[in-house]
Coordinates of C-alpha atoms and ligand atoms in Angstrom, one line a residue:
M1 CA -9.7 -8.1 -16.2
K2 CA -9.6 -10.6 -13.3
W3 CA -6.0 -10.0 -11.8
T4 CA -4.2 -12.7 -9.9
V5 CA -1.1 -12.5 -8.5
R6 CA 0.5 -15.0 -10.6
K7 CA -0.6 -12.6 -13.7
F8 CA 1.1 -9.5 -11.5
R9 CA 4.4 -11.3 -11.4
A10 CA 4.3 -12.5 -14.7
A11 CA 3.9 -8.5 -15.7
K12 CA 7.6 -7.9 -14.8
G13 CA 9.3 -5.8 -17.7
G14 CA 6.5 -4.8 -19.3
E15 CA 4.8 -1.2 -19.2
P16 CA 5.3 0.2 -16.0
M17 CA 1.9 -0.4 -13.7
G18 CA 0.5 3.0 -11.5
L19 CA -0.9 1.0 -8.1
V20 CA -2.0 2.5 -5.3
T21 CA -3.6 2.3 -1.6
A22 CA -7.1 1.9 -0.7
Y23 CA -8.9 2.0 2.4
D24 CA -12.5 1.4 2.3
F25 CA -14.9 0.6 -0.4
L26 CA -15.2 4.0 -1.8
T27 CA -11.4 4.6 -2.5
A28 CA -11.0 1.1 -3.6
R29 CA -14.0 1.5 -6.1
M30 CA -12.2 4.5 -7.4
A31 CA -9.2 2.7 -8.1
A32 CA -11.1 -0.5 -9.6
R33 CA -13.2 2.4 -12.0
A34 CA -9.4 3.7 -13.0
G35 CA -8.2 0.1 -13.9
V36 CA -5.6 -0.5 -10.9
P37 CA -4.5 -3.9 -10.9
L38 CA -2.8 -4.3 -7.7
V39 CA -4.5 -2.6 -4.3
L40 CA -2.7 -1.5 -1.4
V41 CA -5.0 -2.0 2.2
G42 CA -1.3 -0.3 3.5
D43 CA -0.9 0.2 7.0
S44 CA -0.5 4.0 6.2
L45 CA -4.5 3.9 6.8
A46 CA -3.1 4.6 10.2
T47 CA -1.6 8.3 9.5
T48 CA -3.6 8.6 6.0
A49 CA -7.7 7.6 7.1
L50 CA -7.3 7.9 11.0
G51 CA -4.9 10.6 11.9
H52 CA -1.6 9.3 13.6
A53 CA 1.5 10.5 13.5
T54 CA 3.3 7.1 12.2
T55 CA 1.9 3.7 10.9
L56 CA 2.7 1.8 14.4
P57 CA -0.8 2.1 15.7
A58 CA -2.3 0.7 13.0
T59 CA -3.9 -2.6 14.6
M60 CA -4.8 -6.3 12.7
D61 CA -8.1 -5.8 13.8
A62 CA -8.7 -2.3 11.7
M63 CA -6.6 -3.7 9.3
I64 CA -8.7 -6.6 8.6
H65 CA -12.1 -4.9 8.9
H66 CA -11.0 -2.0 6.2
A67 CA -9.5 -4.8 3.7
E68 CA -13.0 -6.5 3.5
A69 CA -14.4 -3.5 2.7
V70 CA -11.3 -2.5 0.1
R71 CA -12.3 -6.5 -1.2
R72 CA -15.9 -5.6 -1.8
G73 CA -14.7 -2.6 -4.0
A74 CA -11.8 -3.6 -6.0
P75 CA -13.3 -7.5 -6.5
D76 CA -11.0 -7.8 -9.6
A77 CA -7.8 -6.6 -8.5
V78 CA -5.0 -8.2 -6.5
V79 CA -5.7 -6.9 -3.0
V80 CA -2.8 -7.1 -0.8
G81 CA -2.8 -6.5 3.2
D82 CA -0.3 -4.7 4.9
M83 CA 1.0 -6.5 7.8
P84 CA 0.6 -3.9 10.3
F85 CA 3.6 -3.2 13.3
L86 CA 4.3 -6.8 15.3
S87 CA 1.7 -8.9 13.8
Y88 CA 4.6 -10.9 12.2
A89 CA 7.3 -10.8 15.2
T90 CA 7.3 -14.2 14.8
V91 CA 6.7 -17.0 12.7
P92 CA 3.6 -18.4 14.3
D93 CA 2.0 -14.5 14.4
A94 CA 2.8 -13.9 11.3
L95 CA 1.0 -17.6 9.9
R96 CA -1.9 -16.4 12.2
N97 CA -2.4 -12.9 10.8
A98 CA -1.5 -13.6 7.4
G99 CA -4.4 -16.2 7.7
R100 CA -6.5 -13.9 8.7
F101 CA -6.5 -11.6 5.7
L102 CA -6.7 -14.3 3.1
R103 CA -9.5 -15.9 5.3
E104 CA -11.5 -13.1 6.7
A105 CA -10.7 -10.2 4.6
G106 CA -10.5 -12.1 1.6
C107 CA -7.1 -10.9 0.8
D108 CA -5.1 -12.5 -2.2
A109 CA -2.0 -11.8 -0.7
V110 CA -0.4 -9.8 2.5
K111 CA 2.9 -7.5 2.5
L112 CA 5.5 -7.2 5.0
E113 CA 9.0 -4.7 5.9
G114 CA 12.1 -6.5 5.9
G115 CA 14.9 -8.1 4.1
V116 CA 17.3 -10.8 5.1
S117 CA 15.6 -10.4 9.0
K118 CA 12.5 -11.6 7.7
A119 CA 13.3 -14.3 4.8
G120 CA 12.5 -17.2 7.1
T121 CA 8.8 -15.5 8.0
I122 CA 8.6 -15.0 4.0
R123 CA 9.7 -18.6 3.0
A124 CA 7.2 -20.2 5.9
L125 CA 4.3 -18.0 4.3
V126 CA 5.0 -19.1 0.9
E127 CA 5.6 -22.6 2.1
E128 CA 1.5 -22.2 3.4
G129 CA 0.4 -21.0 0.4
I130 CA -0.2 -17.6 1.2
P131 CA 2.0 -15.2 -1.2
V132 CA 4.2 -12.5 -0.1
Q133 CA 5.2 -9.0 -1.4
A134 CA 8.3 -8.1 0.8
H135 CA 9.2 -4.4 1.6
I136 CA 12.9 -3.3 2.0
G137 CA 14.5 0.4 1.6
L138 CA 13.0 2.8 4.0
Q139 CA 11.1 0.8 6.4
P140 CA 8.5 2.8 8.4
Q141 CA 7.5 0.6 11.2
S142 CA 11.1 1.0 12.0
V143 CA 11.2 4.4 12.3
K144 CA 12.1 5.0 15.5
S145 CA 15.4 3.3 15.4
T146 CA 15.9 4.4 11.9
G147 CA 14.2 7.2 10.9
Y148 CA 13.2 8.4 7.4
A149 CA 16.7 7.9 5.7
V150 CA 16.9 7.6 1.6
R151 CA 18.4 4.2 1.5
G152 CA 21.4 3.2 -0.7
R153 CA 23.5 5.9 -0.9
T154 CA 26.8 4.2 0.7
P155 CA 28.3 1.0 -1.0
E156 CA 27.6 -0.7 2.4
D157 CA 24.1 0.4 2.7
A158 CA 24.1 -0.6 -1.2
A159 CA 25.4 -3.9 -0.7
A160 CA 22.6 -4.5 2.4
L161 CA 19.9 -4.0 0.1
E162 CA 21.6 -6.4 -2.6
A163 CA 21.2 -8.7 0.3
D164 CA 18.2 -8.2 1.1
I165 CA 16.6 -8.4 -1.9
D166 CA 18.6 -11.7 -2.8
A167 CA 16.8 -13.0 0.5
V168 CA 13.6 -11.9 0.1
T169 CA 13.2 -13.3 -3.8
A170 CA 15.0 -16.4 -3.1
A171 CA 12.7 -16.5 0.0
G172 CA 9.2 -16.9 -2.6
A173 CA 8.3 -13.3 -2.5
F174 CA 5.9 -12.5 -5.4
S175 CA 6.9 -8.9 -5.7
V176 CA 9.5 -6.5 -3.8
V177 CA 8.5 -2.7 -2.6
L178 CA 11.5 -0.4 -3.0
E179 CA 11.0 2.3 -1.0
C180 CA 13.1 5.4 -0.9
V181 CA 15.9 3.6 -2.8
V182 CA 18.1 5.8 -4.9
P183 CA 17.1 5.5 -8.5
E184 CA 20.2 4.3 -9.7
L185 CA 19.8 1.2 -7.1
A186 CA 16.3 0.7 -7.4
A187 CA 17.2 0.5 -11.3
A188 CA 20.0 -2.2 -11.0
L189 CA 17.8 -4.0 -8.3
T190 CA 15.1 -4.2 -10.8
K191 CA 17.2 -5.9 -13.3
R192 CA 18.6 -8.1 -10.4
V193 CA 15.3 -10.1 -9.4
D194 CA 12.9 -11.8 -11.8
V195 CA 9.8 -10.2 -9.9
P196 CA 8.1 -6.7 -9.9
T197 CA 9.7 -4.2 -8.1
I198 CA 7.3 -1.6 -6.7
G199 CA 9.0 1.8 -6.4
V200 CA 7.5 4.3 -3.4
G201 CA 10.2 7.2 -4.3
S202 CA 12.6 4.9 -6.3
G203 CA 12.6 6.6 -9.5
P204 CA 11.2 6.3 -12.9
D205 CA 13.1 2.2 -13.6
C206 CA 10.7 0.2 -11.0
D207 CA 8.3 -2.3 -12.5
A208 CA 5.6 -0.7 -10.6
Q209 CA 4.8 2.4 -8.5
Y210 CA 2.9 2.7 -5.4
L211 CA 1.4 6.4 -4.7
V212 CA -0.9 6.4 -1.0
L213 CA -4.0 7.5 -2.9
A214 CA -4.8 10.1 0.3
D215 CA -1.5 11.6 -1.7
L216 CA -2.3 11.4 -5.1
L217 CA -5.9 12.7 -4.8
G218 CA -5.3 15.5 -2.4
L219 CA -7.6 14.2 0.2
G220 CA -5.0 15.8 3.2
D221 CA -4.0 19.2 3.9
G222 CA -1.1 18.3 5.2
P223 CA 2.3 18.5 3.5
V224 CA 3.3 15.0 1.2
P225 CA 6.6 13.2 0.8
K226 CA 8.7 15.2 -2.3
F227 CA 8.1 12.0 -4.7
A228 CA 4.3 11.9 -4.2
K229 CA 2.7 13.7 -7.1
Q230 CA -0.8 15.4 -6.3
Y231 CA -2.9 14.6 -9.4
A232 CA -5.8 16.4 -8.0
R233 CA -6.9 18.4 -4.9
L234 CA -10.2 16.9 -3.8
A235 CA -9.8 17.8 0.1
D236 CA -10.0 21.5 -1.7
E237 CA -13.1 20.6 -3.8
A238 CA -15.0 19.0 -1.0
A239 CA -14.6 21.2 1.8
A240 CA -15.7 24.1 -0.7
A241 CA -18.9 21.9 -1.9
I242 CA -19.7 21.5 2.0
S243 CA -19.5 25.4 2.9
A244 CA -21.6 25.9 -0.2
Y245 CA -24.2 23.8 0.7
R246 CA -23.9 25.0 4.3
A247 CA -24.4 28.3 3.0
E248 CA -27.3 27.5 1.1
V249 CA -28.9 26.0 4.3
A250 CA -28.6 28.9 6.0
S251 CA -30.2 31.4 2.9
R252 CA -32.9 28.4 3.0
A253 CA -31.8 28.0 -0.8
Y254 CA -31.5 24.6 -0.4
P255 CA -34.0 22.2 -0.3
D256 CA -36.0 24.3 -2.3
A257 CA -39.4 22.6 -4.0
S258 CA -36.8 20.4 -6.9
F259 CA -35.1 19.1 -3.7
T260 CA -38.5 18.2 -1.4
Y261 CA -40.9 15.7 -1.7
Ligands
KIV301 O1 1.2 1.5 3.9 C1 1.3 1.7 2.5 O2 1.0 2.9 2.4 C2 2.8 1.5 2.2 C3 3.2 1.7 1.1 C4 3.3 3.2 0.7 C5 4.4 0.8 0.5 O3 3.4 0.7 2.7

């Protein structure tokens, strides 16, 4: 089935949807084969695929390059381009860079971090016909000022998150990522709005969940966040396969006659 932003929005309140990130043609094909309705070309590209310590080094050019490949790999999914650090600091920057995701990479929508403070930016993009996924709660692009703290633990912080979700949905966001929000509050925020919420470490009551594909598949060899369930350990299998290949080359078992013209 061909997914659109409108269909995704209408899926609010139905069966919870498992969504993933993808960074290239191969990972997008995997998500497409599994029928994932919406794929995020996350700025987690910087940490998972490019080896940086934070998402801050992701650039617009890198994001576009990878988003083009994801689009080719997942033609039927909604493909969302993640606006990297400082690419939407002003409304003109946001319009130009979000436009690049749609025009150059063929994305269907963009995602950006921020609540009340970014509502004006979201409105400006939506008014130009660019669907926006908002991202509130823990915002990794602000790690230098906020750290990686769980959100919504105090009444004041819960009220701030309510104000954030009200602002981004009033501005026209078609969905809202809730990252590391305490589960009871994430459930209440999900009930509060008429667009899908997508949880990242925010408990089971969101309309959808995101998992970074590298975490889900065990593609890395470092620790993963507490909320990230590893459904496979592909890096271990891959390293074992490469070791087996090296051993067979060394012993001349590979290539034998059956692999030779
Ligand atoms: O970049 C990313 O992978 C993200 C998701 C975790 C929401 O922003």
